[in-house]
XYZ file of C-alpha atoms in Angstrom:
700
model
C 36.231 0.333 14.124
C 35.932 2.153 10.908
C 33.576 0.550 8.567
C 33.050 1.845 4.927
C 30.415 0.786 2.654
C 30.989 1.109 -1.153
C 27.949 1.403 -3.151
C 27.264 2.224 -6.754
C 24.682 5.126 -6.190
C 23.524 5.838 -2.644
C 21.072 8.464 -3.990
C 18.468 6.239 -5.297
C 15.779 4.096 -3.310
C 16.358 0.610 -4.259
C 16.519 -2.424 -2.207
C 20.346 -2.327 -1.914
C 20.333 1.291 -0.944
C 17.548 0.655 1.730
C 19.524 -2.260 3.080
C 22.753 -0.221 3.199
C 21.086 2.733 4.909
C 19.246 0.460 7.510
C 22.601 -1.408 8.280
C 24.946 1.414 8.310
C 22.599 3.159 10.875
C 22.596 0.293 13.026
C 26.325 -0.160 12.970
C 26.917 3.492 13.622
C 25.646 2.791 17.154
C 29.087 1.445 18.052
C 31.404 2.272 14.883
C 32.522 5.114 12.797
C 30.671 4.339 9.477
C 31.077 5.969 5.986
C 28.931 5.252 2.845
C 31.079 5.887 -0.244
C 28.655 6.176 -3.208
C 30.563 5.692 -6.605
C 28.250 8.407 -7.966
C 26.716 11.440 -6.748
C 23.691 12.399 -8.430
C 21.692 14.809 -6.373
C 22.372 17.326 -3.639
C 20.751 14.980 -0.970
C 20.021 11.274 -1.067
C 16.445 10.309 -1.625
C 16.508 7.967 1.215
C 17.947 9.957 4.176
C 21.004 8.063 6.033
C 21.426 8.338 9.723
C 23.142 11.816 10.626
C 25.987 9.795 12.195
C 26.921 8.107 8.927
C 29.352 10.151 6.614
C 27.885 10.040 3.015
C 30.949 10.641 0.453
C 31.012 10.117 -3.293
C 33.951 9.501 -5.901
C 32.415 10.877 -9.171
C 29.908 14.046 -9.271
C 27.386 13.477 -11.723
C 25.078 16.456 -10.809
C 24.588 18.068 -14.007
C 24.499 22.078 -13.938
C 27.018 22.236 -10.883
C 30.525 23.171 -10.759
C 31.869 19.776 -9.856
C 30.075 17.943 -12.572
C 32.270 15.286 -14.009
C 30.052 13.732 -16.854
C 32.482 15.488 -19.327
C 35.702 14.406 -17.699
C 38.373 13.681 -19.958
C 38.698 10.035 -18.599
C 34.909 9.351 -18.292
C 35.056 7.640 -21.866
C 36.326 4.265 -23.063
C 35.844 1.121 -21.093
C 36.672 -0.008 -17.529
C 39.104 -2.899 -16.977
C 36.971 -4.761 -14.487
C 34.562 -7.590 -15.589
C 31.308 -6.424 -17.027
C 28.310 -5.988 -14.951
C 25.121 -5.683 -17.402
C 23.029 -3.783 -14.737
C 25.392 -0.890 -14.865
C 26.850 -1.160 -18.370
C 24.006 1.343 -19.842
C 23.082 4.988 -19.081
C 25.132 8.012 -17.861
C 26.405 6.098 -14.834
C 27.948 3.327 -16.840
C 31.485 2.703 -15.579
C 34.523 3.950 -17.496
C 38.126 4.675 -17.349
C 37.533 7.424 -14.674
C 35.862 4.616 -12.450
C 38.999 2.669 -12.569
C 41.070 5.531 -11.487
C 38.778 6.752 -8.734
C 38.076 3.309 -7.143
C 41.606 2.152 -7.234
C 42.997 5.464 -5.648
C 40.114 5.069 -2.957
C 40.797 1.460 -2.128
C 44.533 2.206 -1.855
C 44.197 5.070 0.538
C 41.021 4.469 2.455
C 41.517 4.611 6.392
C 38.718 2.235 7.050
C 39.369 -0.894 8.991
C 36.736 -2.710 6.750
C 35.213 -2.098 3.396
C 31.798 -3.654 2.590
C 31.064 -3.675 -1.370
C 27.564 -4.088 -2.396
C 27.147 -5.361 -6.010
C 29.128 -7.822 -8.294
C 31.239 -5.163 -10.032
C 32.339 -3.491 -6.678
C 33.166 -6.826 -5.280
C 35.330 -7.232 -8.366
C 37.262 -3.961 -7.532
C 37.698 -4.883 -3.947
C 39.062 -8.253 -4.738
C 41.522 -7.118 -7.210
C 42.441 -3.701 -5.713
C 41.744 -3.805 -2.097
C 44.418 -4.174 0.549
C 45.187 -6.467 3.626
C 45.321 -3.211 5.645
C 41.329 -3.554 5.935
C 39.032 -6.389 6.047
C 37.349 -6.882 2.526
C 33.403 -7.939 2.671
C 31.590 -8.686 -0.526
C 27.770 -8.620 -0.537
C 25.159 -10.377 -2.669
C 21.747 -8.538 -2.752
C 20.416 -10.781 -5.448
C 21.113 -14.523 -5.790
C 23.695 -16.801 -7.454
C 21.304 -17.855 -10.155
C 19.894 -14.390 -10.763
C 23.139 -13.439 -12.580
C 23.783 -14.465 -16.150
C 26.501 -17.062 -16.731
C 29.406 -14.794 -17.386
C 28.847 -12.432 -14.412
C 28.214 -15.347 -12.190
C 31.637 -16.728 -13.013
C 33.376 -13.394 -12.683
C 31.910 -12.819 -9.270
C 32.659 -16.157 -8.033
C 36.183 -15.886 -8.993
C 36.614 -13.005 -6.588
C 35.493 -15.096 -3.592
C 38.712 -16.520 -2.871
C 40.272 -12.876 -2.622
C 37.726 -11.516 -0.223
C 37.673 -12.229 3.351
C 34.121 -12.787 3.613
C 31.065 -12.941 1.165
C 27.608 -12.316 2.545
C 24.236 -13.507 1.140
C 20.646 -12.692 2.186
C 19.431 -16.168 2.660
C 21.132 -19.537 3.804
C 19.813 -21.234 0.602
C 21.813 -18.703 -1.405
C 24.791 -19.178 0.819
C 24.698 -23.011 0.112
C 24.542 -22.228 -3.591
C 27.727 -20.200 -3.405
C 29.543 -22.763 -1.080
C 28.809 -25.371 -3.727
C 29.902 -23.147 -6.625
C 33.046 -22.027 -4.895
C 34.110 -24.861 -2.469
C 37.755 -23.244 -1.893
C 36.039 -20.122 -0.304
C 33.029 -22.077 1.275
C 34.340 -21.121 4.707
C 34.060 -17.389 3.802
C 30.453 -17.463 2.724
C 27.986 -16.194 5.262
C 24.206 -15.702 5.314
C 22.855 -12.607 7.217
C 19.272 -11.513 6.504
C 19.338 -7.621 6.320
C 16.406 -7.232 8.634
C 14.131 -3.923 8.921
C 14.468 -1.275 11.501
C 11.629 -0.658 13.931
C 10.559 2.829 13.015
C 7.609 3.131 15.608
C 4.954 3.252 12.995
C 1.205 3.114 13.776
C 0.090 -0.296 12.329
C -2.374 -0.701 9.612
C -6.033 -0.909 10.352
C -6.403 -3.483 7.645
C -9.795 -1.907 6.758
C -8.658 0.226 3.587
C -9.587 -2.379 1.166
C -6.261 -1.565 -0.567
C -3.632 -4.118 -1.863
C -0.027 -2.930 -2.068
C 2.755 -4.288 -3.896
C 6.319 -2.692 -4.074
C 9.611 -3.302 -5.872
C 11.278 -2.675 -9.258
C 9.056 -3.052 -12.178
C 11.019 -5.673 -13.937
C 9.929 -8.937 -15.451
C 10.938 -11.283 -12.502
C 8.279 -9.282 -10.207
C 5.537 -10.649 -12.303
C 3.254 -7.522 -11.744
C 1.288 -8.735 -14.805
C 0.319 -11.957 -12.826
C -0.701 -9.656 -9.995
C -2.897 -7.556 -12.247
C -4.496 -10.318 -13.859
C -5.341 -12.095 -10.471
C -6.929 -8.735 -9.347
C -9.062 -8.376 -12.448
C -10.360 -11.894 -11.667
C -11.360 -10.745 -8.326
C -12.727 -7.282 -8.862
C -16.273 -8.306 -9.913
C -16.949 -9.599 -6.734
C -14.918 -7.127 -4.664
C -15.797 -3.711 -6.542
C -14.802 -1.462 -3.642
C -11.038 -2.667 -3.820
C -7.912 -0.922 -5.507
C -4.530 -2.316 -6.045
C -1.508 -0.027 -5.583
C 2.055 -0.908 -7.282
C 4.857 1.066 -5.935
C 8.158 1.399 -7.909
C 9.631 2.194 -11.259
C 11.235 0.335 -14.091
C 11.310 -1.033 -17.522
C 8.031 -2.488 -17.246
C 5.967 0.438 -16.378
C 4.524 1.152 -19.946
C 3.711 -2.692 -20.521
C 1.820 -2.491 -17.075
C -0.087 0.701 -18.054
C -1.269 -0.832 -21.084
C -2.357 -4.106 -19.478
C -4.270 -1.941 -16.806
C -5.987 -0.051 -19.733
C -6.869 -3.085 -21.667
C -8.425 -4.878 -18.737
C -10.341 -1.631 -17.804
C -8.822 -1.276 -14.574
C -7.590 2.209 -14.681
C -9.838 3.375 -12.014
C -8.874 0.513 -9.685
C -5.169 -0.274 -10.133
C -2.659 2.734 -9.332
C 0.813 2.795 -10.472
C 2.336 4.783 -7.841
C 5.830 5.379 -9.066
C 9.038 5.264 -6.705
C 8.092 6.335 -3.208
C 10.452 6.947 -0.272
C 10.271 6.116 2.593
C 8.016 3.303 1.768
C 7.478 2.074 5.380
C 4.501 4.326 5.992
C 3.058 3.443 2.653
C 2.526 -0.308 3.925
C 0.540 0.963 6.870
C -2.376 1.770 4.261
C -2.465 -1.604 3.193
C -4.977 -4.242 3.992
C -3.222 -6.857 2.130
C 0.555 -6.922 1.075
C 1.055 -8.872 -2.334
C 4.270 -10.580 -3.854
C 3.839 -11.989 -7.204
C 7.390 -12.726 -8.225
C 8.953 -15.698 -9.796
C 12.092 -15.323 -7.834
C 12.535 -13.163 -4.488
C 16.189 -12.704 -3.501
C 14.986 -11.985 0.182
C 11.949 -10.010 0.551
C 12.546 -6.367 1.956
C 9.113 -5.307 1.337
C 7.545 -8.381 2.929
C 9.372 -7.674 6.143
C 8.443 -4.024 5.896
C 4.741 -4.995 5.480
C 4.933 -7.234 8.253
C 6.260 -4.600 10.616
C 3.359 -2.408 9.571
C 0.888 -5.378 10.871
C -0.205 -6.184 7.271
C -0.687 -9.984 6.203
C 1.168 -11.018 3.214
C 0.040 -13.063 0.253
C 2.951 -14.221 -1.706
C 4.044 -16.724 -4.490
C 6.031 -19.525 -2.897
C 9.122 -18.257 -4.875
C 12.914 -18.853 -4.146
C 14.254 -17.616 -1.658
C 12.581 -14.917 0.530
C 8.757 -15.709 0.770
C 8.939 -19.136 2.318
C 11.413 -17.858 5.014
C 9.532 -14.700 6.036
C 5.847 -15.670 5.447
C 4.459 -18.414 7.700
C 1.463 -19.886 5.894
C -1.733 -19.701 7.583
C -0.037 -17.672 10.417
C 1.183 -14.211 9.050
C -0.171 -14.802 5.596
C -0.629 -17.261 2.598
C 1.840 -18.696 0.227
C 0.339 -19.369 -3.415
C 2.363 -22.209 -5.315
C 4.084 -20.857 -8.300
C 2.909 -23.833 -10.202
C -0.709 -22.425 -9.756
C -0.018 -19.286 -11.600
C -2.723 -16.611 -11.705
C -5.477 -18.760 -10.180
C -3.674 -19.669 -7.155
C -2.625 -15.903 -6.399
C -6.035 -14.863 -7.040
C -7.400 -17.508 -4.710
C -5.125 -16.498 -1.875
C -5.873 -12.792 -2.388
C -9.628 -13.355 -2.396
C -9.578 -15.428 0.810
C -8.189 -12.468 2.708
C -10.168 -9.972 0.962
C -13.274 -11.679 2.097
C -12.240 -12.145 5.780
C -11.465 -9.103 7.914
C -10.956 -11.217 11.039
C -8.378 -13.483 9.496
C -6.467 -10.259 8.063
C -6.498 -8.834 11.525
C -5.222 -12.160 13.081
C -2.453 -12.578 10.369
C -1.644 -9.038 10.722
C -1.060 -8.907 14.471
C 1.094 -12.143 14.056
C 3.099 -10.631 11.482
C 4.278 -7.800 13.683
C 5.541 -10.261 16.307
C 7.284 -12.465 13.789
C 8.921 -9.156 12.078
C 10.331 -8.028 15.368
C 12.744 -11.023 15.282
C 14.338 -9.787 11.923
C 15.890 -6.512 12.947
C 18.719 -4.371 11.588
C 20.159 -4.649 15.111
C 20.524 -8.387 14.625
C 22.064 -7.955 11.222
C 24.793 -5.517 12.542
C 25.606 -7.880 15.374
C 25.940 -10.723 12.745
C 28.446 -8.532 10.766
C 30.224 -7.643 13.889
C 30.639 -11.283 14.570
C 32.078 -11.862 10.997
C 34.552 -9.022 11.363
C 35.726 -10.366 14.597
C 36.241 -13.970 13.050
C 38.066 -12.377 10.134
C 40.340 -10.609 12.496
C 40.984 -13.592 14.591
C 41.867 -15.647 11.340
C 43.994 -12.994 9.915
C 46.008 -12.973 13.311
C 46.508 -16.664 13.425
C 47.655 -16.795 9.709
C 50.292 -14.123 10.352
C 51.584 -15.870 13.594
C 51.899 -18.949 11.278
C 53.746 -16.854 8.857
C 55.975 -15.371 11.508
C 56.875 -18.804 12.698
C 58.387 -19.815 9.185
C 61.931 -18.953 7.907
C 62.177 -16.196 5.298
C 61.989 -18.243 2.224
C 59.021 -20.547 2.984
C 57.227 -17.415 4.607
C 57.639 -15.617 1.281
C 56.249 -18.534 -0.592
C 53.464 -18.933 1.717
C 52.531 -15.233 1.444
C 52.478 -15.599 -2.335
C 50.350 -18.555 -2.180
C 47.899 -17.062 0.228
C 48.005 -13.797 -1.680
C 48.718 -11.918 1.584
C 50.578 -8.834 1.722
C 53.003 -8.152 4.570
C 51.591 -7.429 8.019
C 52.142 -3.476 7.815
C 50.038 -0.628 7.942
C 50.132 2.561 6.039
C 50.041 5.408 8.393
C 46.534 7.010 8.473
C 46.101 10.345 7.155
C 45.270 13.025 9.813
C 41.629 13.774 10.072
C 40.216 16.800 12.031
C 37.919 15.805 14.845
C 34.369 15.236 13.500
C 32.047 17.968 14.421
C 28.812 16.571 15.989
C 26.222 16.683 13.253
C 23.938 19.600 13.261
C 20.295 18.629 14.644
C 18.121 18.392 11.945
C 14.886 20.446 12.344
C 12.542 17.688 11.464
C 9.313 16.165 12.644
C 7.165 13.283 12.211
C 3.456 13.634 11.327
C 0.479 11.364 12.066
C -3.092 11.571 11.085
C -5.349 9.994 13.772
C -8.676 8.165 13.435
C -10.308 11.293 13.869
C -8.650 13.177 11.055
C -6.361 15.296 13.319
C -2.796 15.912 12.391
C -0.231 15.313 15.377
C 3.231 17.130 14.761
C 6.056 15.958 16.945
C 9.570 17.383 16.316
C 11.880 14.272 16.503
C 14.641 16.257 18.696
C 14.031 18.639 21.528
C 14.440 22.232 20.486
C 15.982 24.356 23.230
C 13.760 26.845 24.694
C 9.906 27.626 24.121
C 8.692 27.394 20.554
C 5.638 26.761 18.582
C 4.890 25.690 14.979
C 3.910 28.231 12.190
C 1.904 27.193 9.117
C 2.105 29.425 6.143
C -0.180 29.044 2.918
C 2.278 28.991 0.067
C 2.217 31.694 -2.644
C -0.311 33.764 -0.746
C -0.410 37.363 -1.520
C -2.210 37.764 1.941
C 0.351 35.800 3.954
C -2.172 33.835 5.677
C -0.655 31.892 8.626
C -1.835 29.685 11.593
C 0.360 29.334 14.877
C 0.100 26.156 16.737
C 1.461 25.795 20.236
C 3.647 22.876 21.280
C 2.731 21.458 24.599
C 5.370 19.943 26.623
C 5.427 16.865 26.728
C 3.423 15.807 23.643
C 2.787 16.550 19.877
C 1.390 19.673 18.491
C -2.213 18.773 17.322
C -4.154 20.129 14.346
C -7.687 19.489 14.977
C -10.135 19.304 12.076
C -12.937 21.008 13.983
C -10.691 23.695 15.665
C -8.275 24.871 13.061
C -9.269 26.202 9.704
C -6.711 25.867 6.805
C -7.725 27.544 3.545
C -7.461 25.678 0.365
C -3.887 25.280 -0.825
C -0.481 23.977 0.301
C 0.846 24.929 3.642
C 4.415 24.875 4.692
C 5.424 23.999 8.402
C 7.809 25.966 10.222
C 9.437 25.846 13.793
C 9.329 29.231 15.438
C 11.306 30.154 18.505
C 11.746 33.718 19.295
C 13.406 35.275 16.228
C 14.522 31.804 14.858
C 12.526 30.366 12.080
C 13.187 27.016 10.586
C 11.162 25.128 8.003
C 10.497 21.674 9.302
C 11.792 18.535 7.503
C 9.768 15.615 7.276
C 10.905 12.588 9.120
C 8.045 10.195 8.525
C 4.390 11.150 7.624
C 1.813 8.753 8.739
C -1.379 8.693 6.521
C -2.680 5.284 7.381
C -5.909 6.463 8.666
C -6.682 8.532 5.711
C -8.036 5.983 3.068
C -11.821 5.695 3.942
C -11.844 8.551 6.243
C -14.913 10.997 5.555
C -14.380 14.640 4.933
C -15.218 17.279 7.658
C -18.732 18.692 7.068
C -19.962 21.552 8.967
C -22.167 24.514 8.622
C -19.360 26.194 6.499
C -19.060 23.483 3.984
C -16.482 20.688 3.105
C -12.852 20.445 4.588
C -10.186 17.786 4.117
C -6.413 17.988 4.448
C -3.308 15.554 3.871
C -0.017 15.918 5.530
C 2.750 14.937 3.183
C 6.490 15.025 2.391
C 7.681 17.362 -0.359
C 9.935 16.239 -2.947
C 12.870 18.022 -1.342
C 12.046 16.573 2.029
C 9.953 19.140 3.902
C 6.744 18.644 5.739
C 3.457 20.075 4.197
C -0.173 19.908 4.394
C -2.583 19.998 1.294
C -5.901 21.526 2.237
C -9.152 21.602 0.607
C -12.079 23.875 2.109
C -14.946 24.616 -0.088
C -18.622 25.553 0.378
C -19.478 22.228 -1.493
C -17.795 19.535 -3.109
C -18.650 16.659 -5.536
C -16.406 13.753 -5.021
C -15.986 11.243 -7.935
C -16.590 7.571 -6.734
C -16.609 5.953 -10.092
C -15.327 6.832 -13.544
C -15.543 5.092 -16.824
C -14.011 6.174 -20.308
C -14.706 4.664 -23.557
C -14.336 5.231 -27.277
C -17.666 7.297 -27.192
C -17.569 9.283 -24.093
C -16.949 9.713 -20.170
C -19.397 8.071 -17.420
C -18.944 9.603 -13.896
C -20.697 8.989 -10.559
C -20.085 11.587 -7.645
C -21.278 12.083 -4.164
C -22.071 15.531 -2.787
C -20.510 16.934 0.225
C -20.787 20.421 2.137
C -23.747 22.756 2.109
C -25.198 20.906 -1.183
C -26.192 17.635 0.155
C -28.782 16.541 -2.230
C -29.153 17.422 -6.031
C -31.544 20.036 -6.796
C -34.103 19.436 -9.543
C -32.646 20.583 -12.955
C -29.077 20.456 -11.811
C -26.485 20.441 -14.756
C -22.762 19.659 -15.082
C -20.896 22.546 -16.880
C -17.909 21.697 -19.080
C -16.008 24.780 -19.860
C -12.727 25.192 -21.840
C -10.093 27.288 -20.031
C -9.338 29.755 -22.986
C -10.865 32.941 -22.564
C -13.864 33.470 -24.701
C -14.085 29.576 -25.449
C -17.457 27.861 -25.241
C -19.001 25.624 -22.705
C -21.956 23.266 -22.819
C -24.321 21.666 -20.091
C -24.884 18.137 -19.455
C -27.802 16.745 -17.423
C -27.165 15.445 -13.830
C -29.331 12.345 -12.985
C -29.960 11.897 -9.348
C -29.104 8.565 -7.831
C -30.556 9.311 -4.361
C -28.727 10.153 -0.997
C -26.532 13.023 -2.582
C -25.223 10.749 -5.425
C -25.574 11.624 -8.902
C -24.260 10.716 -12.318
C -23.673 12.205 -15.892
C -22.365 11.295 -19.345
C -20.088 13.349 -21.478
C -20.151 12.377 -25.110
C -16.749 13.152 -26.648
C -18.476 14.482 -29.803
C -19.496 17.617 -27.749
C -15.890 18.992 -26.876
C -14.588 17.620 -30.200
C -17.042 20.026 -31.943
C -15.565 22.900 -30.013
C -11.940 21.882 -30.360
C -10.446 24.829 -32.489
C -6.936 24.950 -31.064
C -3.925 22.676 -31.190
C -4.724 21.763 -27.556
C -7.847 22.328 -25.194
C -8.539 21.776 -21.715
C -12.075 21.601 -20.133
C -12.824 21.794 -16.600
C -15.965 20.317 -14.981
C -18.275 21.685 -12.169
C -21.850 20.997 -11.038
C -24.491 23.756 -11.337
C -27.029 22.975 -8.572
C -29.487 26.004 -9.323
C -29.545 29.583 -9.945
C -27.984 31.619 -7.397
C -25.798 28.867 -5.976
C -22.124 28.841 -6.779
C -20.775 26.115 -8.971
C -19.453 23.068 -7.044
C -16.256 21.668 -7.806
C -16.129 18.009 -9.073
C -13.179 15.914 -8.525
C -11.083 13.638 -6.234
C -9.482 15.095 -3.223
C -10.444 12.360 -0.422
C -8.208 9.869 0.602
C -4.375 10.149 0.999
C -3.198 11.103 -2.462
C -1.874 14.502 -2.770
C -1.239 14.565 -6.474
C -3.204 11.821 -8.344
C -2.414 13.107 -11.827
C 0.811 10.693 -12.192
C -0.621 7.642 -10.520
C -4.326 7.720 -11.652
C -3.663 7.905 -15.361
C -6.754 7.409 -17.354
C -6.474 5.805 -20.839
C -6.803 8.285 -24.041
C -9.154 7.923 -27.027
C -8.300 9.058 -30.401
C -11.173 10.560 -32.352
C -11.710 11.625 -35.961
C -12.586 15.314 -36.279
C -15.169 16.369 -38.864
C -12.582 19.059 -40.474
C -10.101 16.296 -40.802
C -7.266 14.745 -38.722
C -7.623 13.207 -35.270
C -7.476 14.540 -31.744
C -6.603 12.745 -28.724
C -8.919 13.075 -25.785
C -7.818 12.119 -22.056
C -9.511 12.877 -18.833
C -7.410 13.652 -15.751
C -7.470 14.854 -12.173
C -5.642 18.291 -12.320
C -3.349 19.684 -9.388
C -6.286 21.065 -7.646
C -7.982 17.703 -7.420
C -10.585 18.464 -9.749
C -11.683 16.736 -12.929
C -10.386 18.015 -16.428
C -10.379 16.878 -19.917
C -7.394 17.415 -22.162
C -8.036 17.377 -26.113
C -4.847 17.616 -28.137
C -4.204 17.277 -31.891
C -2.057 14.441 -33.159
C -0.320 16.696 -35.650
C -1.955 15.204 -38.732
C -4.358 17.831 -39.777
C -4.444 21.363 -40.900
C -4.932 24.118 -37.932
C -8.455 25.494 -37.618
C -9.577 28.915 -36.682
C -12.379 29.157 -33.993
C -15.872 29.489 -35.190
C -17.397 32.835 -35.533
């Protein structure tokens, strides 16, 4: 069977896209599957689709490309379908061009079944779809999450669809009650989650993870407040919130106001999300309403216990209270959520027990089960169509015409399919999975066999000396980068597959970093080393490596109105703080001044220092200055970099945003000062004029 999914934008990373990617891959095992994206906004999707799934688009919105249609003469005006507020803003809002392309595609598609994935597209399918194929509408939210007008408009479509599929039985019951004439066409199919073979979480990271759109209904404000209540008794814990959305700025302000900037990270949108769950000790859901709970299921797959508000509709169906996690009553607010989180933060044994059980429960919610459920629905629709047409054929001409009009059925003819050339088998993707082991080694395993003998070639990016490391690939088994046996100099390393004269850069299928949080660095006679394998923005496998004679890792940082307070731990050949050691703060501009701060020994290689902001402010002579930090142990010893490189974060700058402070300058006007971790992983300080004072010249 040829099955086509109709989706608003297949190039993002939202729950609808993830669900479509997973379901289309499962159906592609037995069917010819196409995903038709109304918009194309990138060359490749952020969330990779199965190679067997054909990904197409109707309107090209890639700017600066020859096919760009944002300035199309018909990309103006308003569409003639009912309004859908979620897509009525921004550059992807629906216009006259959308009416044309969607109606044309629905008239001429050669699919045997079309599955639409949002209310507006359900409307197009109901109004312009054909009886040549089966018409399935999907609900990825809930009936009551839509505003009344959209709810009524989508409900009017149900009688003109062959089936309408919700995520939960509760929501299906709500639709059956709202549209009784279409009750027999409403089905509930949980989307499920694929088993990617991930290494489960160790649950020892002291990290709480939440993920989803940053929108009011997710109530991340409640989660941040609950974490703030718990932090004084659990100072080593951190909270990571993954996602993007309109609440980002408000959440950032809340984190800063509560002084949580060193403990709460707003990670942004990350794809794929599944390996991130394996870094969590606890997964948290704080929503007022949760249509299903894709993140809950992904976390359970990773062996992570879930603490969730008992919100309709998903958490109570996925989380077994006291078995796979804990449900906090919504009426209990922040206190109830904090109590549930605190119970698991205090109890490693319970986390482990819940996490192991969660993996077993999650296995019952597979995408294969969802695909089989859709196949049953399609078979039932086909059987019903056959019965309806047999009954019509048994009638006389006039009753048959009237019955067809009443049932809104078109005559049982089929438009001849357009000839389509045989599909070429997809070119094997040269991709690999990477796994960090508990010893810190990196295992790299290509996902598909490569013909003939081959090896991996690691090259240091932007290196004039063209440094490279060759890594044999044993058969069978992965190639292994051992921390003690392979030296990667500091920088970013790209990974290639090398076979004879063929060299291909490896794409990253999955990168598992779950063992990195809490992993100590490699320290030997040559110094300090740490590395992080990661997926680049364009989907390739790379390794960020740090190798230094010595390094000072920041373990605590506090910024306020008057200054910066830092605590750091020494690693490498400098293991203890020498008497008289100083911290140098130096502006990057050539010829700029620097100053020294006393480093206070705290024992066992730990030290601290305080920077009064008046010191860099006095030397602030340009519109913008950047100051870098380094420890000066003693005369004759090279400066020791001071920063944050341990753990699993390749680029901390966007996630670990520190608050700024505005200071009055003695010469007039104000300057804004903000500490940050730069691209090297080292601590820097940015001082920038706010634009309300005259320019000053450097002092003589």
